[in-house]
GROMACS .gro file of C-alpha atoms in nm:
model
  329
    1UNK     CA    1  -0.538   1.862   6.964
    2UNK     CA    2  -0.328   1.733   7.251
    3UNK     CA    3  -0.055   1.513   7.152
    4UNK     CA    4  -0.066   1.618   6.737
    5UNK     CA    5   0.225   1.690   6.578
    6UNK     CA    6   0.242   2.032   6.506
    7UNK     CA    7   0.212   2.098   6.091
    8UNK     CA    8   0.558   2.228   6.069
    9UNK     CA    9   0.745   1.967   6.175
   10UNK     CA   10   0.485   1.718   5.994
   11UNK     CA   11   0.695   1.603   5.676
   12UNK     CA   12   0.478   1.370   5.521
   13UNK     CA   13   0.057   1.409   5.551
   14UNK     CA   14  -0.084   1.129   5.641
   15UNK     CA   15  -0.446   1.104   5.710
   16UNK     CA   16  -0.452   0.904   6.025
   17UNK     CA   17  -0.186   1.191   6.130
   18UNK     CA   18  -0.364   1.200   6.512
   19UNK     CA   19  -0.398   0.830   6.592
   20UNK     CA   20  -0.046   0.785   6.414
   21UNK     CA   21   0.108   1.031   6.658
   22UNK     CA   22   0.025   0.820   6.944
   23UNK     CA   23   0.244   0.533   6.798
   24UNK     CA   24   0.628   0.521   6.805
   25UNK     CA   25   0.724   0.603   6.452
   26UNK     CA   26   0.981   0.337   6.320
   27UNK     CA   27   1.236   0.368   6.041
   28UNK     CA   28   1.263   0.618   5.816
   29UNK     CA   29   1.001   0.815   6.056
   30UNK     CA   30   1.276   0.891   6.307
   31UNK     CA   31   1.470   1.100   6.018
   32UNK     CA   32   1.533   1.479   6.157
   33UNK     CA   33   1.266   1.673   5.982
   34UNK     CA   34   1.463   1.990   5.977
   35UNK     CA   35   1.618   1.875   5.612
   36UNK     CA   36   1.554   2.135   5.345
   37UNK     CA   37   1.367   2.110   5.076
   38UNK     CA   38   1.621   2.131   4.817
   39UNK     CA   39   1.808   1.878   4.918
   40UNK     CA   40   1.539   1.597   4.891
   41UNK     CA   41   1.556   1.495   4.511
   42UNK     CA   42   1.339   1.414   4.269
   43UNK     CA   43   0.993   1.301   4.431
   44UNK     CA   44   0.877   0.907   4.402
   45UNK     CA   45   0.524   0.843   4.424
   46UNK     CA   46   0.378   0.571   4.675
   47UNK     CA   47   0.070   0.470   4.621
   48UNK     CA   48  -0.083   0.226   4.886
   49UNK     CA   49  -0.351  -0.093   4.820
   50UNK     CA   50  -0.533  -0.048   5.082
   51UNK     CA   51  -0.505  -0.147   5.419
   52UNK     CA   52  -0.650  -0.503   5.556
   53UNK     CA   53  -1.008  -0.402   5.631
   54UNK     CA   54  -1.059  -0.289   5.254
   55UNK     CA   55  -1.044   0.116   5.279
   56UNK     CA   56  -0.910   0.332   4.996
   57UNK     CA   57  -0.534   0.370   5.006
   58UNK     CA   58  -0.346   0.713   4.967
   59UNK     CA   59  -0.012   0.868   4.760
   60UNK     CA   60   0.289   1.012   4.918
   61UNK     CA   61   0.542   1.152   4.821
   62UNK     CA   62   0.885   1.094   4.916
   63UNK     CA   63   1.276   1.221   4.845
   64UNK     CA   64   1.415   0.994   4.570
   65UNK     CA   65   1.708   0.912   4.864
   66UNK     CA   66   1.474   0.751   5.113
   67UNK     CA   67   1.231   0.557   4.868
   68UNK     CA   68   1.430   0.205   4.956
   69UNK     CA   69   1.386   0.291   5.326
   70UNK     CA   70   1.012   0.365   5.286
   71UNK     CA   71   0.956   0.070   5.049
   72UNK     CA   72   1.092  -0.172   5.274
   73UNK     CA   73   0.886  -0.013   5.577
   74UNK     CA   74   0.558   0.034   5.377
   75UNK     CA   75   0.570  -0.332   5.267
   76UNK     CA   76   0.516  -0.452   5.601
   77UNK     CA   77   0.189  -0.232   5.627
   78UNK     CA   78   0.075  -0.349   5.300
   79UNK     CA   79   0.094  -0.083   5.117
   80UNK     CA   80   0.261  -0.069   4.757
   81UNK     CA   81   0.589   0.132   4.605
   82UNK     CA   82   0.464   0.287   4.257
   83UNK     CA   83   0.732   0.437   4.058
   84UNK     CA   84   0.637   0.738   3.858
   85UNK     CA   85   0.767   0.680   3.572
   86UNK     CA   86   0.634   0.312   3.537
   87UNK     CA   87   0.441   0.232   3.212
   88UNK     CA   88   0.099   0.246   3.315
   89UNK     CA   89   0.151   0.488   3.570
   90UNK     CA   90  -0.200   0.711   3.662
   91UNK     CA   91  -0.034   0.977   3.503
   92UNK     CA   92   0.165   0.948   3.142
   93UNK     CA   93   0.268   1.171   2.935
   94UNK     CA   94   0.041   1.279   2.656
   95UNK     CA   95   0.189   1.131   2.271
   96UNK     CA   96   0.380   1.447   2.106
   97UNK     CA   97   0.195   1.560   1.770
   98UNK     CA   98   0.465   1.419   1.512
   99UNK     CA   99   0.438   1.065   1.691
  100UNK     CA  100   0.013   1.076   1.567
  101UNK     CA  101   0.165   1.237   1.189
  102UNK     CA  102   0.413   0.952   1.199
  103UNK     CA  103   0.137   0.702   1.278
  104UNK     CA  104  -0.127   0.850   1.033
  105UNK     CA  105   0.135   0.832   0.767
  106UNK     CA  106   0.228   0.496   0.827
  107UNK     CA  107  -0.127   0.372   0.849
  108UNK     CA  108  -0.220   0.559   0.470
  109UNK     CA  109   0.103   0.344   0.328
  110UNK     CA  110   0.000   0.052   0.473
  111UNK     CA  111  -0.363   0.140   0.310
  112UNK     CA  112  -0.207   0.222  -0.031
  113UNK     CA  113  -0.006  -0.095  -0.073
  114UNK     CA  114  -0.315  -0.305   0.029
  115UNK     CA  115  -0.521  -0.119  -0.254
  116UNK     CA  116  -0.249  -0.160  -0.492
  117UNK     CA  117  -0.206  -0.514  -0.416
  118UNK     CA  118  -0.591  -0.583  -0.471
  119UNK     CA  119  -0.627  -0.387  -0.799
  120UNK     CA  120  -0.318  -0.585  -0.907
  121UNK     CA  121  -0.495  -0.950  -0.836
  122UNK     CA  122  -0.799  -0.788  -1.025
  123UNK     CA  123  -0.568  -0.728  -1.324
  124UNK     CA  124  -0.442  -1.080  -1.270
  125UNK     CA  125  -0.776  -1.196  -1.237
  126UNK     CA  126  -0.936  -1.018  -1.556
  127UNK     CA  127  -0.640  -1.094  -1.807
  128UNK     CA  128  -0.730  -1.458  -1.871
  129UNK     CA  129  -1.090  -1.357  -1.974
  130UNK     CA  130  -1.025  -1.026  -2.218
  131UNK     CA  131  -1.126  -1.125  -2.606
  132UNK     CA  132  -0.798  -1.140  -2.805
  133UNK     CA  133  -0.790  -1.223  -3.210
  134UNK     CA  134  -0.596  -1.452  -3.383
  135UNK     CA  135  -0.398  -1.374  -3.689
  136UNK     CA  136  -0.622  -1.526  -3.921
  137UNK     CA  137  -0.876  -1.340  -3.774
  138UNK     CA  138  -0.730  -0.996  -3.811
  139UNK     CA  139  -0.650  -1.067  -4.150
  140UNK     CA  140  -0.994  -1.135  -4.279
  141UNK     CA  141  -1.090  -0.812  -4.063
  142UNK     CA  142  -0.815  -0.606  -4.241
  143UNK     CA  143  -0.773  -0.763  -4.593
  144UNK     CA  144  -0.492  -0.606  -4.789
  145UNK     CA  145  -0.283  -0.456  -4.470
  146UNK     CA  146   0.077  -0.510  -4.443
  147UNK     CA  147   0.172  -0.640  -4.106
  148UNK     CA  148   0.301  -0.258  -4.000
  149UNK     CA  149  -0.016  -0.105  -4.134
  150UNK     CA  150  -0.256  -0.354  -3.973
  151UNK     CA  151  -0.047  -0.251  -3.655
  152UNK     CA  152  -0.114   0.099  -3.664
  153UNK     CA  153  -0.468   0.047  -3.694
  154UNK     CA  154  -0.452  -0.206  -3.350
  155UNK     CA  155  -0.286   0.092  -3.181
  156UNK     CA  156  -0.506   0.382  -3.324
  157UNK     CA  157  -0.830   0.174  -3.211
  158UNK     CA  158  -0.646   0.116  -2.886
  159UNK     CA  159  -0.567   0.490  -2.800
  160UNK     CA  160  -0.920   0.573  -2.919
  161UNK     CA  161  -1.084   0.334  -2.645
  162UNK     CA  162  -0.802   0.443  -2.371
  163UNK     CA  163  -0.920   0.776  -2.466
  164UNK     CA  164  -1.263   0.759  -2.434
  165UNK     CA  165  -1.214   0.590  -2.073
  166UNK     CA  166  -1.041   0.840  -1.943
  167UNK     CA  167  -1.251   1.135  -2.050
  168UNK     CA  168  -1.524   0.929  -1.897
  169UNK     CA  169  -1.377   0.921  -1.566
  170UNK     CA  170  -1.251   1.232  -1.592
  171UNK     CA  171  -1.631   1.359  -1.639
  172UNK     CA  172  -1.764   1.160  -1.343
  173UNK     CA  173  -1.524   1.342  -1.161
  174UNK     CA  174  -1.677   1.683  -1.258
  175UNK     CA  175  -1.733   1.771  -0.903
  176UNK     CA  176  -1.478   1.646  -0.650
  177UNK     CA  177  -1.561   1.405  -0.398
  178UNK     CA  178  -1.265   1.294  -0.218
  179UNK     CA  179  -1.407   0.943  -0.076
  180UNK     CA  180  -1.493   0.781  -0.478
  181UNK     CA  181  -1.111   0.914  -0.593
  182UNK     CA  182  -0.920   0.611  -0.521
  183UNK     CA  183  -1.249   0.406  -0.677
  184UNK     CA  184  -1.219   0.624  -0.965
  185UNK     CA  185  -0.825   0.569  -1.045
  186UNK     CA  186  -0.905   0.186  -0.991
  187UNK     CA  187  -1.169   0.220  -1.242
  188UNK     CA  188  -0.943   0.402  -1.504
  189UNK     CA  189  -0.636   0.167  -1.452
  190UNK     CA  190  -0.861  -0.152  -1.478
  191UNK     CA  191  -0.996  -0.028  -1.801
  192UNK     CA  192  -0.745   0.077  -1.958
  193UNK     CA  193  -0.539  -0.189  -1.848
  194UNK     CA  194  -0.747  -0.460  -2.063
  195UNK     CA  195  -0.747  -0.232  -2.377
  196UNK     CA  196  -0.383  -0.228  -2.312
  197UNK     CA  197  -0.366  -0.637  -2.277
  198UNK     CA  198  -0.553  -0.681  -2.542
  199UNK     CA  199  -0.380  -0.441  -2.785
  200UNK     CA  200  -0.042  -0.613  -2.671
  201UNK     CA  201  -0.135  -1.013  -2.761
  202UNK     CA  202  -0.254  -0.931  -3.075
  203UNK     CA  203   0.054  -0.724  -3.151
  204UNK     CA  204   0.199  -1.027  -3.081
  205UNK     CA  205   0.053  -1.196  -3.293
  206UNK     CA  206   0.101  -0.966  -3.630
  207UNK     CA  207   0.444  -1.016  -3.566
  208UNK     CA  208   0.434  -1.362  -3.553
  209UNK     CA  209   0.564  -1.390  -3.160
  210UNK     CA  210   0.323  -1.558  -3.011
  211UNK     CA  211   0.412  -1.656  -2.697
  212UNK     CA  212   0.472  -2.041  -2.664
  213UNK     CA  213   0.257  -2.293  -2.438
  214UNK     CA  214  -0.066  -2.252  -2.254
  215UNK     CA  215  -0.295  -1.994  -2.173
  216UNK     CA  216  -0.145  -1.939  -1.820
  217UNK     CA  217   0.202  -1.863  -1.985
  218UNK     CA  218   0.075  -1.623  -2.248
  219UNK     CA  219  -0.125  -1.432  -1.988
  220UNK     CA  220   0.194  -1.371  -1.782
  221UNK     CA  221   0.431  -1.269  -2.070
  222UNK     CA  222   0.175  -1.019  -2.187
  223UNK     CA  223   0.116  -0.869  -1.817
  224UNK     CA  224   0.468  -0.905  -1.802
  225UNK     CA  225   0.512  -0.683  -2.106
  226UNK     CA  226   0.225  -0.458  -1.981
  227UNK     CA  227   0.405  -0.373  -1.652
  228UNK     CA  228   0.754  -0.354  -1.838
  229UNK     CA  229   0.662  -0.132  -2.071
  230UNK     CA  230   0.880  -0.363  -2.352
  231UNK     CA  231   0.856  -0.669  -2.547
  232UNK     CA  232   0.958  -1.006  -2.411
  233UNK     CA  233   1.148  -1.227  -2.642
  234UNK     CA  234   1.024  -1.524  -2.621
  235UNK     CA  235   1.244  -1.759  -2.817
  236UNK     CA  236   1.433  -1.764  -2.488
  237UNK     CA  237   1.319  -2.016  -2.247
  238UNK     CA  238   1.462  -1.766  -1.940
  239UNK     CA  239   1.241  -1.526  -2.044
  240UNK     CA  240   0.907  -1.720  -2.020
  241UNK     CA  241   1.013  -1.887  -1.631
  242UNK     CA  242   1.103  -1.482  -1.510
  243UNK     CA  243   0.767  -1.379  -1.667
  244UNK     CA  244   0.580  -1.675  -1.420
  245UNK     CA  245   0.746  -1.540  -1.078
  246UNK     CA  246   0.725  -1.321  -0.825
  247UNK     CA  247   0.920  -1.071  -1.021
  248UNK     CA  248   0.609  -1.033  -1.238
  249UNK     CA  249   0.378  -0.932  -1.001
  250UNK     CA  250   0.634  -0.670  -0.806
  251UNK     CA  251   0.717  -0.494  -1.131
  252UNK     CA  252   0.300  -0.538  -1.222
  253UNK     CA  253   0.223  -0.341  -0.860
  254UNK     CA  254   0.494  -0.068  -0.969
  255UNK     CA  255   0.319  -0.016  -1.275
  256UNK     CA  256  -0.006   0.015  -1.151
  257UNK     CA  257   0.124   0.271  -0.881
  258UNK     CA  258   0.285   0.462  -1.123
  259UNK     CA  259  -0.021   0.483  -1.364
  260UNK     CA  260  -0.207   0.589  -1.044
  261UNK     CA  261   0.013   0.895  -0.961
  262UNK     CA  262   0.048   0.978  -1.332
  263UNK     CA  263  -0.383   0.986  -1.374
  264UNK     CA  264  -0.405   1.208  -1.048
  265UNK     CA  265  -0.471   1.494  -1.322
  266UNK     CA  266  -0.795   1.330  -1.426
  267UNK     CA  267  -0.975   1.395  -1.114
  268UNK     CA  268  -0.927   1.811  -1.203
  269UNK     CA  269  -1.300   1.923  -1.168
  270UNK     CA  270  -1.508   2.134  -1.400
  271UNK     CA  271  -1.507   1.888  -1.684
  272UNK     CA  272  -1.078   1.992  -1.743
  273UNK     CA  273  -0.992   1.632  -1.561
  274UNK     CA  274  -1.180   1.503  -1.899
  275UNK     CA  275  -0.949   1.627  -2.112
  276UNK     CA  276  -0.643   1.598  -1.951
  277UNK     CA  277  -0.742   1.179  -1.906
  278UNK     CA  278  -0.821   1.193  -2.295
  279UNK     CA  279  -0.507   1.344  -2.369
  280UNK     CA  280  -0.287   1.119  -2.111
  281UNK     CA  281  -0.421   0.830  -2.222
  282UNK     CA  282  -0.384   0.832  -2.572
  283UNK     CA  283  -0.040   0.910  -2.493
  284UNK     CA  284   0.025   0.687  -2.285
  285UNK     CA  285  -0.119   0.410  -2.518
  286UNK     CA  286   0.109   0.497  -2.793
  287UNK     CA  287   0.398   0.510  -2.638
  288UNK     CA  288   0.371   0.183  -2.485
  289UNK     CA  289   0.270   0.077  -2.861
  290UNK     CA  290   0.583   0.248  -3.007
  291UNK     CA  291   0.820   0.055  -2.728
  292UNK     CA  292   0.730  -0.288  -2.784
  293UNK     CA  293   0.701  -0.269  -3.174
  294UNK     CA  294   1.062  -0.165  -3.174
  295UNK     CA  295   1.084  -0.479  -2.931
  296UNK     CA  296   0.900  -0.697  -3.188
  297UNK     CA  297   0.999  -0.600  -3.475
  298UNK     CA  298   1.336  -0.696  -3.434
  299UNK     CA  299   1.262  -1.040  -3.393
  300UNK     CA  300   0.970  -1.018  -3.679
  301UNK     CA  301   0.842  -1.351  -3.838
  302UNK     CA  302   0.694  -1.358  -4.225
  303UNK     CA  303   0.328  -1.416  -4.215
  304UNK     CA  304   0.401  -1.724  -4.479
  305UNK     CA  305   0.634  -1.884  -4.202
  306UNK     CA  306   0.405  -1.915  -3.942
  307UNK     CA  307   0.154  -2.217  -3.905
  308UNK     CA  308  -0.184  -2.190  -3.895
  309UNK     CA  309  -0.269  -2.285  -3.609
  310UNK     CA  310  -0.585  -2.105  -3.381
  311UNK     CA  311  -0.521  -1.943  -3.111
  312UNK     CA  312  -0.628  -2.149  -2.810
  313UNK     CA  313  -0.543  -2.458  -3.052
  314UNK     CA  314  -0.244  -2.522  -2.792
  315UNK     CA  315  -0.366  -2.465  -2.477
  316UNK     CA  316  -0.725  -2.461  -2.268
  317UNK     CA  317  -1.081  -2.444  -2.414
  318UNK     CA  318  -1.128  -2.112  -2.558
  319UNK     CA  319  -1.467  -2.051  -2.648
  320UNK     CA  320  -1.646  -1.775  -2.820
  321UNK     CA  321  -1.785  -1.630  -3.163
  322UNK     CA  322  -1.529  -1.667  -3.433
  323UNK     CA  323  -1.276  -1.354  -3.357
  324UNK     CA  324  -1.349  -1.351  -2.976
  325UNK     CA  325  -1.091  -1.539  -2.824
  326UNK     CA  326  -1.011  -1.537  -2.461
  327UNK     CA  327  -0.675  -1.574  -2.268
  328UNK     CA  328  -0.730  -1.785  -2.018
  329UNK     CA  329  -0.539  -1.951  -1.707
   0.00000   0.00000   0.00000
């Protein structure tokens, strides 16, 4: 057409290219157009709004060098300067694969400490209300024991029900499902957990260490012991305010996360998870036994020194058949 600019001296395509060519081009227009290619930079993109009476806008193109120029001469027209590398340009780069590994991981810990955190305000929850005998009690139970004796057969009875919990899970997990595993470990650590509790207040209580004041301080030295893995002496005052803090329930979410990776074994399928939890768990149950007897036999009170008093006689209304005491907050 008559008065076009031919295509190769056209640097930029614009799409009003014939009507433009009838205008005077202004600014950055008037450039010579015989620069080479090479020598133009890295590319900016321009994207333009739209002109006044509302039609689409374009994208251009442009040397890095000349993008003030343009900017300043495509304001005027309304258009608008877009740099390329702006966040929430039209085109981003796509997220590399160890940023979504890095986020997937992140998101699974952030999952795993939640859980732990809940099963560990369950345990907190539950302790207060587990059935714990006095010492008169277990003596009229076990007439004729010595205090050692009647303490092996607490921890025998113990291993026995920490036993038979986790062959029981390990059974239901027979056939792995992958969705009910983490329900599964919480079941086994919450069980076994209260056999645990249990088996360490009245251990505390054949040795004559009760632990002194209410029900709310006796529930946290024995989770306190629990999560420990030792026995608390609690002649000391310092003792009893450590066992009522924050401490306690840090140390009592590492214990529950290690019992968690150590029962992984249970979930084996084809009945062997059944009696590897058997196994584990008796284990496990006497050698938390063995470590705080050693603890609480040091500090060992006759039976003929201690008062009889009923457990629950010092603190909140326990109630209950005779023998089924509760610890509660």
């Amino acid at each position: 057409m008559t008065g076009s600019t031919p295509p190769r001296k056209r640097r930029f395509r614009w799409r009003g290219a014939d009507e433009a060519s009838t205008e005077p081009s202004s600014g950055p227009a008037q450039r010579s157009t015989d620069a080479r290619d090479d020598e133009r930079g890295h590319p900016a993109s321009l994207e333009a709004r739209g002109g006044a009476d509302g039609a689409a806008g374009h994208q251009e193109v442009i040397p890095e060098g000349e993008a003030a120029a343009w900017a300043d001469a495509l304001h005027a027209t309304g258009a608008a300067v877009v740099p390329a590398d702006r966040p929430g340009a039209p085109e981003e780069r796509p997220r590399g694969r160890m940023a979504a590994v890095r986020d997937g991981v992140r998101k699974g810990g952030d999952r795993a400490k939640a859980g732990v955190a809940y099963l560990a305000d369950r345990i907190i929850e539950n302790a207060p209300r587990i059935p714990v005998r006095d010492l008169a009690t277990l003596r009229r139970q076990f007439p004729g024991l010595s205090p050692e004796r009647l303490a092996d057969k607490l921890v025998n009875g113990a291993a026995n029900a920490t036993s038979t919990v986790g062959a029981g899970v390990g059974a239901a997990a027979m056939l792995p499902a992958p969705p009910a595993m983490p329900a599964e470990l919480a079941a086994e650590i919450t069980g076994v957990a209260a056999i645990e509790l249990k088996l360490i207040a009245e251990l505390y209580e054949v040795y004559g260490q009760r632990p002194p004041g209410g029900l709310k301080e006796r529930t946290a030295v024995y989770l306190t012991t629990w999560s420990e893995e030792r026995g608390i002496d609690v002649t000391k005052p310092s003792t009893i305010n450590a066992a009522l803090g924050v401490q306690m329930k840090r140390e009592l979410r590492q214990q529950i996360m290690k019992r968690m990776v150590r029962n992984l074994p249970n979930l084996m399928p084809f009945m062997v998870g059944a009696a590897v939890g058997a196994v584990m768990n008796r284990r496990d149950t006497h050698k938390l036994a063995r470590r705080i007897r050693d603890d609480l036999r040091v500090r060992q009170v006759a039976w003929a020194d201690l008062p009889e008093i009923p457990l629950g006689a010092d603190g909140g209304a326990l109630g209950g058949a005779p023998g089924r005491r509760e610890i509660e907050g």
